[in-house]
PDB file of C-alpha atoms in Angstrom:
ATOM      1  CA  MET J   1     -19.602   3.352   4.492  1.00 89.00           C
ATOM      2  CA  LEU J   2     -17.795   3.765   1.168  1.00 95.00           C
ATOM      3  CA  ASN J   3     -19.566   1.831  -1.592  1.00 96.00           C
ATOM      4  CA  ILE J   4     -18.125   1.122  -5.018  1.00 96.00           C
ATOM      5  CA  LYS J   5     -20.763  -0.415  -7.268  1.00 97.00           C
ATOM      6  CA  ASN J   6     -19.857  -1.979 -10.608  1.00 97.00           C
ATOM      7  CA  ILE J   7     -17.637   0.894 -11.785  1.00 97.00           C
ATOM      8  CA  SER J   8     -15.762   1.012 -15.077  1.00 96.00           C
ATOM      9  CA  PHE J   9     -13.479   3.702 -16.475  1.00 96.00           C
ATOM     10  CA  SER J  10     -11.307   4.154 -19.534  1.00 94.00           C
ATOM     11  CA  TYR J  11      -8.795   6.664 -20.848  1.00 89.00           C
ATOM     12  CA  ALA J  12      -9.869   7.247 -24.473  1.00 80.00           C
ATOM     13  CA  ASP J  13     -10.798   3.788 -25.808  1.00 78.00           C
ATOM     14  CA  LYS J  14      -8.553   1.746 -23.518  1.00 81.00           C
ATOM     15  CA  PRO J  15     -10.317   0.138 -20.508  1.00 87.00           C
ATOM     16  CA  THR J  16      -8.519   1.039 -17.280  1.00 92.00           C
ATOM     17  CA  LEU J  17     -10.925  -0.237 -14.610  1.00 96.00           C
ATOM     18  CA  GLN J  18     -13.455  -2.952 -15.336  1.00 93.00           C
ATOM     19  CA  ARG J  19     -16.609  -3.573 -13.265  1.00 94.00           C
ATOM     20  CA  LEU J  20     -15.155  -3.087  -9.776  1.00 96.00           C
ATOM     21  CA  SER J  21     -17.380  -3.525  -6.730  1.00 96.00           C
ATOM     22  CA  PHE J  22     -16.431  -3.397  -3.055  1.00 96.00           C
ATOM     23  CA  SER J  23     -17.217  -1.545   0.173  1.00 95.00           C
ATOM     24  CA  ILE J  24     -15.410  -0.460   3.306  1.00 95.00           C
ATOM     25  CA  GLY J  25     -16.894   0.395   6.693  1.00 95.00           C
ATOM     26  CA  LYS J  26     -16.515   3.653   8.584  1.00 94.00           C
ATOM     27  CA  GLY J  27     -13.177   4.056  10.333  1.00 95.00           C
ATOM     28  CA  LYS J  28     -11.622   1.114   8.483  1.00 96.00           C
ATOM     29  CA  THR J  29      -8.454   1.158   6.373  1.00 97.00           C
ATOM     30  CA  LEU J  30      -8.333  -0.400   2.913  1.00 98.00           C
ATOM     31  CA  ALA J  31      -5.001  -0.927   1.133  1.00 97.00           C
ATOM     32  CA  ILE J  32      -4.863  -1.215  -2.655  1.00 97.00           C
ATOM     33  CA  ILE J  33      -1.834  -3.040  -4.043  1.00 97.00           C
ATOM     34  CA  GLY J  34      -0.777  -4.223  -7.469  1.00 95.00           C
ATOM     35  CA  GLU J  35       1.859  -3.751 -10.126  1.00 94.00           C
ATOM     36  CA  SER J  36       2.472  -0.346 -11.718  1.00 91.00           C
ATOM     37  CA  GLY J  37      -0.273   0.527 -14.194  1.00 91.00           C
ATOM     38  CA  CYS J  38      -2.872  -1.793 -12.633  1.00 93.00           C
ATOM     39  CA  GLY J  39      -5.256   1.098 -11.903  1.00 93.00           C
ATOM     40  CA  LYS J  40      -4.551   1.909  -8.237  1.00 95.00           C
ATOM     41  CA  SER J  41      -4.082   5.662  -8.695  1.00 94.00           C
ATOM     42  CA  THR J  42      -6.981   5.903 -11.147  1.00 95.00           C
ATOM     43  CA  LEU J  43      -9.292   4.244  -8.623  1.00 96.00           C
ATOM     44  CA  ILE J  44      -8.213   6.708  -5.909  1.00 96.00           C
ATOM     45  CA  LYS J  45      -8.897   9.654  -8.260  1.00 95.00           C
ATOM     46  CA  LEU J  46     -12.312   8.302  -9.197  1.00 96.00           C
ATOM     47  CA  ILE J  47     -13.293   7.990  -5.534  1.00 96.00           C
ATOM     48  CA  TYR J  48     -12.315  11.638  -5.071  1.00 95.00           C
ATOM     49  CA  GLY J  49     -14.302  12.702  -8.141  1.00 94.00           C
ATOM     50  CA  ILE J  50     -11.499  13.815 -10.458  1.00 94.00           C
ATOM     51  CA  TYR J  51     -12.811  11.727 -13.382  1.00 94.00           C
ATOM     52  CA  ASP J  52     -16.247  10.732 -14.636  1.00 94.00           C
ATOM     53  CA  LEU J  53     -17.204   7.069 -14.509  1.00 95.00           C
ATOM     54  CA  ASP J  54     -18.097   5.188 -17.677  1.00 94.00           C
ATOM     55  CA  GLN J  55     -20.583   3.213 -15.578  1.00 95.00           C
ATOM     56  CA  GLY J  56     -21.401   2.381 -11.980  1.00 96.00           C
ATOM     57  CA  GLU J  57     -21.634   4.495  -8.846  1.00 96.00           C
ATOM     58  CA  ILE J  58     -19.433   5.637  -5.968  1.00 96.00           C
ATOM     59  CA  SER J  59     -21.057   6.778  -2.726  1.00 95.00           C
ATOM     60  CA  TYR J  60     -20.136   7.521   0.860  1.00 94.00           C
ATOM     61  CA  ASP J  61     -22.874   7.256   3.497  1.00 92.00           C
ATOM     62  CA  ASN J  62     -25.395   7.196   0.644  1.00 89.00           C
ATOM     63  CA  GLN J  63     -24.066  10.464  -0.814  1.00 92.00           C
ATOM     64  CA  VAL J  64     -23.079   9.941  -4.444  1.00 94.00           C
ATOM     65  CA  ILE J  65     -19.592  11.187  -5.380  1.00 94.00           C
ATOM     66  CA  ARG J  66     -19.716  12.659  -8.870  1.00 91.00           C
ATOM     67  CA  GLY J  67     -17.104  13.642 -11.443  1.00 91.00           C
ATOM     68  CA  PRO J  68     -16.452  16.939 -13.287  1.00 91.00           C
ATOM     69  CA  LYS J  69     -19.510  16.614 -15.547  1.00 90.00           C
ATOM     70  CA  PHE J  70     -21.654  17.181 -12.452  1.00 88.00           C
ATOM     71  CA  LYS J  71     -19.272  19.034 -10.121  1.00 82.00           C
ATOM     72  CA  LEU J  72     -16.843  21.609 -11.494  1.00 80.00           C
ATOM     73  CA  ILE J  73     -14.448  21.476  -8.521  1.00 83.00           C
ATOM     74  CA  PRO J  74     -13.715  17.864  -7.511  1.00 82.00           C
ATOM     75  CA  GLY J  75     -14.044  16.632  -3.955  1.00 83.00           C
ATOM     76  CA  GLU J  76     -16.476  16.870  -1.068  1.00 86.00           C
ATOM     77  CA  ASP J  77     -16.013  18.566   2.298  1.00 87.00           C
ATOM     78  CA  PHE J  78     -15.785  15.202   4.060  1.00 91.00           C
ATOM     79  CA  VAL J  79     -13.117  13.781   1.695  1.00 93.00           C
ATOM     80  CA  LYS J  80      -9.428  14.695   1.446  1.00 93.00           C
ATOM     81  CA  TYR J  81      -6.992  13.410  -1.167  1.00 94.00           C
ATOM     82  CA  LEU J  82      -3.202  13.244  -1.021  1.00 92.00           C
ATOM     83  CA  ALA J  83      -1.864  13.203  -4.572  1.00 85.00           C
ATOM     84  CA  GLN J  84       1.612  12.047  -5.557  1.00 81.00           C
ATOM     85  CA  ASP J  85       2.565  15.614  -6.547  1.00 82.00           C
ATOM     86  CA  PHE J  86       1.698  16.959  -3.015  1.00 83.00           C
ATOM     87  CA  ASP J  87       0.108  20.202  -4.375  1.00 84.00           C
ATOM     88  CA  LEU J  88       1.758  22.495  -1.804  1.00 91.00           C
ATOM     89  CA  MET J  89       2.003  26.278  -2.189  1.00 92.00           C
ATOM     90  CA  PRO J  90       5.755  26.844  -2.709  1.00 92.00           C
ATOM     91  CA  TYR J  91       6.048  30.472  -1.580  1.00 94.00           C
ATOM     92  CA  ILE J  92       4.380  30.192   1.822  1.00 95.00           C
ATOM     93  CA  THR J  93       5.712  28.482   4.933  1.00 96.00           C
ATOM     94  CA  VAL J  94       5.165  24.935   6.075  1.00 96.00           C
ATOM     95  CA  ALA J  95       2.850  26.119   8.860  1.00 96.00           C
ATOM     96  CA  GLU J  96       0.866  28.264   6.431  1.00 95.00           C
ATOM     97  CA  ASN J  97       0.458  25.308   4.060  1.00 95.00           C
ATOM     98  CA  VAL J  98      -0.853  23.066   6.834  1.00 95.00           C
ATOM     99  CA  GLY J  99      -3.240  25.750   8.103  1.00 93.00           C
ATOM    100  CA  GLN J 100      -4.272  26.989   4.654  1.00 90.00           C
ATOM    101  CA  PHE J 101      -7.901  25.897   4.977  1.00 86.00           C
ATOM    102  CA  LEU J 102      -8.306  26.231   8.740  1.00 90.00           C
ATOM    103  CA  SER J 103     -10.525  28.980  10.121  1.00 90.00           C
ATOM    104  CA  ASN J 104      -8.876  32.179  11.360  1.00 90.00           C
ATOM    105  CA  THR J 105     -11.617  32.938  13.885  1.00 91.00           C
ATOM    106  CA  ASN J 106      -9.598  31.375  16.716  1.00 92.00           C
ATOM    107  CA  PRO J 107      -5.852  31.936  16.070  1.00 91.00           C
ATOM    108  CA  GLN J 108      -4.754  30.033  19.182  1.00 93.00           C
ATOM    109  CA  LYS J 109      -6.796  26.966  18.246  1.00 94.00           C
ATOM    110  CA  LYS J 110      -5.469  27.135  14.685  1.00 94.00           C
ATOM    111  CA  HIS J 111      -1.868  27.389  15.874  1.00 94.00           C
ATOM    112  CA  ALA J 112      -2.338  24.454  18.247  1.00 95.00           C
ATOM    113  CA  ARG J 113      -3.797  22.312  15.454  1.00 94.00           C
ATOM    114  CA  ILE J 114      -0.931  23.148  13.097  1.00 96.00           C
ATOM    115  CA  THR J 115       1.634  22.359  15.810  1.00 95.00           C
ATOM    116  CA  GLU J 116      -0.069  19.036  16.627  1.00 94.00           C
ATOM    117  CA  LEU J 117       0.034  17.904  13.001  1.00 95.00           C
ATOM    118  CA  LEU J 118       3.604  19.055  12.375  1.00 95.00           C
ATOM    119  CA  GLU J 119       4.742  17.140  15.454  1.00 94.00           C
ATOM    120  CA  MET J 120       3.017  14.018  14.152  1.00 92.00           C
ATOM    121  CA  VAL J 121       4.879  14.197  10.829  1.00 94.00           C
ATOM    122  CA  GLU J 122       8.086  15.311  12.577  1.00 92.00           C
ATOM    123  CA  MET J 123       8.253  18.647  10.760  1.00 95.00           C
ATOM    124  CA  GLU J 124       7.756  21.105  13.640  1.00 94.00           C
ATOM    125  CA  SER J 125      11.305  22.505  13.262  1.00 94.00           C
ATOM    126  CA  PHE J 126      10.456  23.504   9.661  1.00 96.00           C
ATOM    127  CA  ALA J 127       7.276  25.422  10.524  1.00 95.00           C
ATOM    128  CA  ASN J 128       8.650  28.762   9.276  1.00 96.00           C
ATOM    129  CA  VAL J 129      10.485  27.400   6.207  1.00 96.00           C
ATOM    130  CA  LYS J 130       8.948  28.049   2.804  1.00 96.00           C
ATOM    131  CA  ALA J 131       7.779  24.883   1.032  1.00 94.00           C
ATOM    132  CA  GLN J 132       9.980  25.553  -2.017  1.00 94.00           C
ATOM    133  CA  PHE J 133      13.092  24.831   0.081  1.00 95.00           C
ATOM    134  CA  LEU J 134      11.982  21.384   1.246  1.00 94.00           C
ATOM    135  CA  SER J 135      13.099  18.011  -0.065  1.00 93.00           C
ATOM    136  CA  GLY J 136      10.602  15.673  -1.711  1.00 91.00           C
ATOM    137  CA  GLY J 137      10.226  13.621   1.459  1.00 92.00           C
ATOM    138  CA  GLN J 138       9.708  16.721   3.589  1.00 94.00           C
ATOM    139  CA  MET J 139       7.064  18.005   1.180  1.00 94.00           C
ATOM    140  CA  GLN J 140       5.267  14.691   1.398  1.00 94.00           C
ATOM    141  CA  ARG J 141       5.190  14.848   5.188  1.00 94.00           C
ATOM    142  CA  VAL J 142       3.770  18.394   5.094  1.00 95.00           C
ATOM    143  CA  ALA J 143       1.171  17.285   2.549  1.00 94.00           C
ATOM    144  CA  ILE J 144       0.066  14.488   4.895  1.00 94.00           C
ATOM    145  CA  ALA J 145      -0.373  17.015   7.710  1.00 94.00           C
ATOM    146  CA  ARG J 146      -2.364  19.335   5.460  1.00 94.00           C
ATOM    147  CA  VAL J 147      -4.920  16.720   4.337  1.00 93.00           C
ATOM    148  CA  LEU J 148      -5.552  15.860   8.003  1.00 93.00           C
ATOM    149  CA  ALA J 149      -5.992  19.456   9.131  1.00 92.00           C
ATOM    150  CA  LEU J 150      -9.785  19.617   8.651  1.00 89.00           C
ATOM    151  CA  GLU J 151     -10.363  16.117  10.079  1.00 90.00           C
ATOM    152  CA  PRO J 152     -11.989  14.465   7.052  1.00 93.00           C
ATOM    153  CA  GLU J 153     -14.330  11.510   7.347  1.00 95.00           C
ATOM    154  CA  LEU J 154     -12.645   9.820   4.384  1.00 96.00           C
ATOM    155  CA  ILE J 155      -8.998  10.181   3.388  1.00 96.00           C
ATOM    156  CA  LEU J 156      -7.475   8.967   0.118  1.00 96.00           C
ATOM    157  CA  LEU J 157      -3.707   8.452   0.007  1.00 96.00           C
ATOM    158  CA  ASP J 158      -1.781   7.662  -3.177  1.00 94.00           C
ATOM    159  CA  GLU J 159       1.631   6.184  -2.281  1.00 92.00           C
ATOM    160  CA  PRO J 160       1.782   8.341   0.890  1.00 92.00           C
ATOM    161  CA  PHE J 161       5.369   7.404   1.888  1.00 91.00           C
ATOM    162  CA  SER J 162       7.030   7.023  -1.517  1.00 89.00           C
ATOM    163  CA  HIS J 163       9.498   9.924  -1.050  1.00 89.00           C
ATOM    164  CA  ILE J 164      10.201   9.464   2.655  1.00 90.00           C
ATOM    165  CA  ASP J 165      13.457   7.962   3.918  1.00 87.00           C
ATOM    166  CA  HIS J 166      13.108   4.428   5.213  1.00 83.00           C
ATOM    167  CA  PHE J 167      14.426   5.245   8.697  1.00 83.00           C
ATOM    168  CA  ARG J 168      11.690   7.882   9.139  1.00 88.00           C
ATOM    169  CA  ARG J 169       8.782   6.272   7.297  1.00 89.00           C
ATOM    170  CA  ASN J 170       8.377   3.453   9.825  1.00 90.00           C
ATOM    171  CA  SER J 171       7.757   5.913  12.652  1.00 91.00           C
ATOM    172  CA  LEU J 172       5.554   8.130  10.478  1.00 93.00           C
ATOM    173  CA  SER J 173       3.376   5.285   9.198  1.00 94.00           C
ATOM    174  CA  ARG J 174       2.754   4.022  12.738  1.00 94.00           C
ATOM    175  CA  LYS J 175       1.777   7.513  13.918  1.00 93.00           C
ATOM    176  CA  LEU J 176      -0.432   8.207  10.890  1.00 94.00           C
ATOM    177  CA  PHE J 177      -2.439   4.997  10.938  1.00 95.00           C
ATOM    178  CA  ALA J 178      -2.801   5.118  14.732  1.00 95.00           C
ATOM    179  CA  TYR J 179      -4.207   8.641  14.383  1.00 94.00           C
ATOM    180  CA  LEU J 180      -6.654   7.584  11.656  1.00 95.00           C
ATOM    181  CA  SER J 181      -7.853   4.680  13.796  1.00 94.00           C
ATOM    182  CA  GLU J 182      -8.266   6.833  16.910  1.00 94.00           C
ATOM    183  CA  GLN J 183     -10.262   9.439  14.977  1.00 94.00           C
ATOM    184  CA  SER J 184     -12.359   6.784  13.131  1.00 95.00           C
ATOM    185  CA  ILE J 185     -11.294   8.237   9.773  1.00 95.00           C
ATOM    186  CA  THR J 186     -11.972   5.895   6.866  1.00 96.00           C
ATOM    187  CA  CYS J 187      -8.830   5.475   4.776  1.00 97.00           C
ATOM    188  CA  VAL J 188      -8.128   4.122   1.305  1.00 97.00           C
ATOM    189  CA  PHE J 189      -4.459   4.059   0.342  1.00 96.00           C
ATOM    190  CA  ALA J 190      -2.568   2.814  -2.690  1.00 95.00           C
ATOM    191  CA  THR J 191       0.870   1.382  -2.051  1.00 94.00           C
ATOM    192  CA  HIS J 192       3.660  -0.848  -3.312  1.00 91.00           C
ATOM    193  CA  ASP J 193       4.843  -1.619   0.214  1.00 92.00           C
ATOM    194  CA  SER J 194       3.508  -4.893   1.579  1.00 93.00           C
ATOM    195  CA  ASN J 195       4.724  -3.992   5.084  1.00 92.00           C
ATOM    196  CA  ASP J 196       2.182  -1.167   5.261  1.00 93.00           C
ATOM    197  CA  VAL J 197      -0.530  -3.532   4.033  1.00 95.00           C
ATOM    198  CA  LEU J 198       0.219  -6.262   6.564  1.00 95.00           C
ATOM    199  CA  SER J 199       0.747  -3.885   9.485  1.00 94.00           C
ATOM    200  CA  PHE J 200      -2.012  -1.300   9.086  1.00 96.00           C
ATOM    201  CA  ALA J 201      -4.787  -2.346   6.686  1.00 97.00           C
ATOM    202  CA  ASP J 202      -8.069  -3.869   7.812  1.00 97.00           C
ATOM    203  CA  GLU J 203      -8.576  -5.162   4.280  1.00 97.00           C
ATOM    204  CA  VAL J 204      -6.463  -5.409   1.153  1.00 97.00           C
ATOM    205  CA  LEU J 205      -7.600  -5.153  -2.451  1.00 97.00           C
ATOM    206  CA  VAL J 206      -5.259  -6.728  -5.025  1.00 97.00           C
ATOM    207  CA  MET J 207      -5.531  -5.328  -8.555  1.00 97.00           C
ATOM    208  CA  LYS J 208      -4.199  -6.385 -11.937  1.00 96.00           C
ATOM    209  CA  ASP J 209      -5.090  -4.986 -15.366  1.00 94.00           C
ATOM    210  CA  GLY J 210      -7.901  -2.879 -13.925  1.00 95.00           C
ATOM    211  CA  LYS J 211      -9.626  -5.794 -12.187  1.00 96.00           C
ATOM    212  CA  ILE J 212      -9.856  -7.069  -8.624  1.00 97.00           C
ATOM    213  CA  VAL J 213      -7.818 -10.255  -8.311  1.00 97.00           C
ATOM    214  CA  GLN J 214      -8.327 -10.892  -4.595  1.00 97.00           C
ATOM    215  CA  LYS J 215      -9.794  -9.076  -1.589  1.00 97.00           C
ATOM    216  CA  GLY J 216      -9.767  -9.876   2.101  1.00 96.00           C
ATOM    217  CA  HIS J 217      -8.000  -9.481   5.413  1.00 97.00           C
ATOM    218  CA  PRO J 218      -4.242  -9.014   4.822  1.00 96.00           C
ATOM    219  CA  ASP J 219      -3.377 -12.133   6.815  1.00 95.00           C
ATOM    220  CA  ALA J 220      -5.800 -14.254   4.784  1.00 96.00           C
ATOM    221  CA  VAL J 221      -4.583 -12.899   1.437  1.00 96.00           C
ATOM    222  CA  PHE J 222      -0.930 -13.330   2.429  1.00 96.00           C
ATOM    223  CA  SER J 223      -1.458 -16.869   3.752  1.00 93.00           C
ATOM    224  CA  ASN J 224      -3.629 -18.012   0.833  1.00 93.00           C
ATOM    225  CA  PRO J 225      -2.716 -16.020  -2.285  1.00 95.00           C
ATOM    226  CA  LYS J 226      -4.948 -16.809  -5.231  1.00 94.00           C
ATOM    227  CA  ASN J 227      -2.001 -17.045  -7.624  1.00 95.00           C
ATOM    228  CA  LYS J 228       1.713 -16.323  -7.918  1.00 95.00           C
ATOM    229  CA  TYR J 229       1.050 -12.692  -8.871  1.00 97.00           C
ATOM    230  CA  VAL J 230      -0.729 -12.053  -5.564  1.00 97.00           C
ATOM    231  CA  GLY J 231       1.956 -13.837  -3.554  1.00 96.00           C
ATOM    232  CA  SER J 232       4.769 -11.953  -5.295  1.00 96.00           C
ATOM    233  CA  LEU J 233       3.346  -8.621  -4.092  1.00 96.00           C
ATOM    234  CA  PHE J 234       4.364  -9.661  -0.559  1.00 95.00           C
ATOM    235  CA  GLY J 235       7.901 -10.712  -1.552  1.00 93.00           C
ATOM    236  CA  ASP J 236       9.621 -13.685  -3.162  1.00 95.00           C
ATOM    237  CA  VAL J 237       7.359 -16.663  -3.730  1.00 96.00           C
ATOM    238  CA  ASN J 238       7.982 -20.067  -5.294  1.00 96.00           C
ATOM    239  CA  GLU J 239       5.640 -22.093  -7.468  1.00 95.00           C
ATOM    240  CA  ILE J 240       6.586 -25.726  -6.797  1.00 94.00           C
ATOM    241  CA  PRO J 241       4.950 -28.976  -7.972  1.00 93.00           C
ATOM    242  CA  SER J 242       2.880 -30.200  -5.029  1.00 91.00           C
ATOM    243  CA  GLN J 243       4.149 -33.773  -5.230  1.00 90.00           C
ATOM    244  CA  LEU J 244       7.672 -32.566  -4.394  1.00 92.00           C
ATOM    245  CA  LEU J 245       6.393 -31.049  -1.159  1.00 89.00           C
ATOM    246  CA  GLY J 246       4.348 -33.963   0.109  1.00 80.00           C
ATOM    247  CA  SER J 247       1.424 -31.552   0.057  1.00 68.00           C
ATOM    248  CA  PRO J 248      -2.145 -32.889   0.260  1.00 64.00           C
ATOM    249  CA  SER J 249      -3.260 -30.048  -2.026  1.00 63.00           C
ATOM    250  CA  ASP J 250      -5.285 -31.000  -5.092  1.00 66.00           C
ATOM    251  CA  GLU J 251      -3.466 -28.283  -7.007  1.00 72.00           C
ATOM    252  CA  LYS J 252      -0.677 -29.370  -9.333  1.00 87.00           C
ATOM    253  CA  LYS J 253       1.529 -26.573  -7.981  1.00 90.00           C
ATOM    254  CA  SER J 254       1.777 -24.923  -4.581  1.00 92.00           C
ATOM    255  CA  LEU J 255       2.759 -21.357  -3.753  1.00 94.00           C
ATOM    256  CA  VAL J 256       5.513 -21.363  -1.147  1.00 95.00           C
ATOM    257  CA  TYR J 257       7.266 -18.424   0.523  1.00 96.00           C
ATOM    258  CA  PRO J 258      11.019 -18.749   1.239  1.00 97.00           C
ATOM    259  CA  PHE J 259      10.422 -18.864   5.022  1.00 95.00           C
ATOM    260  CA  GLN J 260       8.270 -21.988   4.538  1.00 95.00           C
ATOM    261  CA  LEU J 261      11.182 -24.122   3.307  1.00 96.00           C
ATOM    262  CA  GLN J 262      13.746 -25.738   5.602  1.00 95.00           C
ATOM    263  CA  ILE J 263      16.780 -27.916   5.025  1.00 96.00           C
ATOM    264  CA  THR J 264      16.156 -31.565   5.890  1.00 94.00           C
ATOM    265  CA  GLY J 265      17.998 -34.874   5.736  1.00 92.00           C
ATOM    266  CA  LYS J 266      16.339 -36.151   2.585  1.00 90.00           C
ATOM    267  CA  SER J 267      13.193 -35.363   0.603  1.00 92.00           C
ATOM    268  CA  ALA J 268      11.768 -35.254  -2.894  1.00 93.00           C
ATOM    269  CA  LEU J 269      12.876 -31.636  -3.233  1.00 95.00           C
ATOM    270  CA  LYS J 270      16.599 -31.656  -4.053  1.00 96.00           C
ATOM    271  CA  VAL J 271      18.216 -28.336  -4.974  1.00 97.00           C
ATOM    272  CA  THR J 272      21.626 -26.914  -5.861  1.00 97.00           C
ATOM    273  CA  VAL J 273      22.702 -23.671  -4.194  1.00 97.00           C
ATOM    274  CA  LYS J 274      23.677 -20.832  -6.532  1.00 97.00           C
ATOM    275  CA  HIS J 275      23.776 -17.646  -4.419  1.00 97.00           C
ATOM    276  CA  SER J 276      23.339 -16.477  -0.820  1.00 97.00           C
ATOM    277  CA  TYR J 277      21.948 -12.985  -0.204  1.00 97.00           C
ATOM    278  CA  PHE J 278      22.373 -11.384   3.228  1.00 96.00           C
ATOM    279  CA  ARG J 279      19.048 -10.121   4.633  1.00 93.00           C
ATOM    280  CA  ALA J 280      20.054  -8.876   8.109  1.00 90.00           C
ATOM    281  CA  ASN J 281      18.488 -11.648  10.250  1.00 93.00           C
ATOM    282  CA  HIS J 282      18.818 -14.430   7.663  1.00 95.00           C
ATOM    283  CA  TYR J 283      20.137 -15.273   4.207  1.00 97.00           C
ATOM    284  CA  LEU J 284      17.955 -15.625   1.148  1.00 97.00           C
ATOM    285  CA  ILE J 285      19.282 -18.635  -0.736  1.00 97.00           C
ATOM    286  CA  GLU J 286      18.846 -18.857  -4.498  1.00 97.00           C
ATOM    287  CA  ALA J 287      18.922 -22.432  -5.755  1.00 97.00           C
ATOM    288  CA  VAL J 288      18.027 -24.434  -8.856  1.00 97.00           C
ATOM    289  CA  TYR J 289      16.114 -27.677  -9.130  1.00 96.00           C
ATOM    290  CA  GLU J 290      14.543 -29.704 -11.909  1.00 93.00           C
ATOM    291  CA  HIS J 291      11.801 -27.132 -12.509  1.00 92.00           C
ATOM    292  CA  GLY J 292      13.892 -23.940 -12.387  1.00 93.00           C
ATOM    293  CA  LEU J 293      14.851 -21.358  -9.746  1.00 96.00           C
ATOM    294  CA  LEU J 294      13.787 -21.576  -6.123  1.00 95.00           C
ATOM    295  CA  TYR J 295      14.317 -19.365  -3.041  1.00 97.00           C
ATOM    296  CA  PHE J 296      14.435 -20.270   0.640  1.00 97.00           C
ATOM    297  CA  ASN J 297      15.650 -18.729   3.904  1.00 96.00           C
ATOM    298  CA  HIS J 298      18.528 -19.971   6.014  1.00 97.00           C
ATOM    299  CA  GLN J 299      20.304 -18.634   9.096  1.00 95.00           C
ATOM    300  CA  THR J 300      23.756 -18.793   7.446  1.00 96.00           C
ATOM    301  CA  ASP J 301      25.074 -18.527   3.922  1.00 95.00           C
ATOM    302  CA  LEU J 302      25.561 -21.787   2.032  1.00 96.00           C
ATOM    303  CA  PRO J 303      28.426 -22.787  -0.268  1.00 96.00           C
ATOM    304  CA  LYS J 304      27.812 -22.448  -3.986  1.00 96.00           C
ATOM    305  CA  ASN J 305      26.869 -25.713  -5.766  1.00 97.00           C
ATOM    306  CA  ALA J 306      26.019 -27.456  -2.471  1.00 96.00           C
ATOM    307  CA  LEU J 307      23.388 -30.183  -2.950  1.00 97.00           C
ATOM    308  CA  ILE J 308      20.695 -30.081  -0.279  1.00 96.00           C
ATOM    309  CA  TYR J 309      17.154 -31.307   0.421  1.00 97.00           C
ATOM    310  CA  LEU J 310      14.254 -29.120   1.478  1.00 96.00           C
ATOM    311  CA  GLN J 311      10.996 -29.754   3.293  1.00 94.00           C
ATOM    312  CA  TYR J 312       7.829 -27.674   3.242  1.00 93.00           C
ATOM    313  CA  THR J 313       6.811 -26.321   6.656  1.00 90.00           C
ATOM    314  CA  PRO J 314       3.762 -24.100   5.992  1.00 83.00           C
ATOM    315  CA  ASN J 315       3.152 -22.985   9.587  1.00 72.00           C
ATOM    316  CA  ILE J 316       6.588 -21.533  10.442  1.00 57.00           C
TER     317      ILE J 316
END
């Protein structure tokens, strides 16, 4: 189990992380999401041991992970970290990068392991190409293969698909997280992509200004965001006075996703259409009402300045 106990960290005199505590079980996947600068990458680096904590403790299976004051070279044998800069050796081949830390005592076993990983990240045809000639997305895929080579118990991924083309990242993310689950590898990954969070994480940690805003199962966090900031990390979200929705909520305002609003004959929520945005299987409609802008989904585009009524259907 990975345990984070009451940790704080600051760059110079500016607090970056403030009194964070959480844990994650063996073989589970934790996603960390939040706006840029919220502390996601710093937290990943602290877990790896790149920085020293101001206070608190990080441990894995009761083994304390320490920073450079106690350990000159960061990291433990059971932990691997994928940084945003990939850290590949440019003048050796893709295969050599992946197998850099594998034992040479059994060349056939080493070759088979390298081939297995390159197939997973769909880079087997580049095995003999030097890393310096790869694109950013290709480098990132090789870096993913390399951190998996020694089968770590804990893997830390900082924006692992940020440079990978959308058409390829869907396949890669499914393969990667399936592999981690099958091998019972504990994973902590920082991301901006809510699709990865909802599809692959066992738990999600939402951060803002170096603090934990909300933590829980992705479905629970998505369905019941603590505030508009949390909801907005999963896409467009409206903050609408509850009385306009006929909601029994005691809150003065309700958080409503666009898919939870439907056109109806008449209701307290009257809006004027301003724009229709095509989203492949639906249109995102931008409208105005007495309290400002509002967004909802519809199967077709709607004429500008059309007056319509909406109803709240939370369980769509």
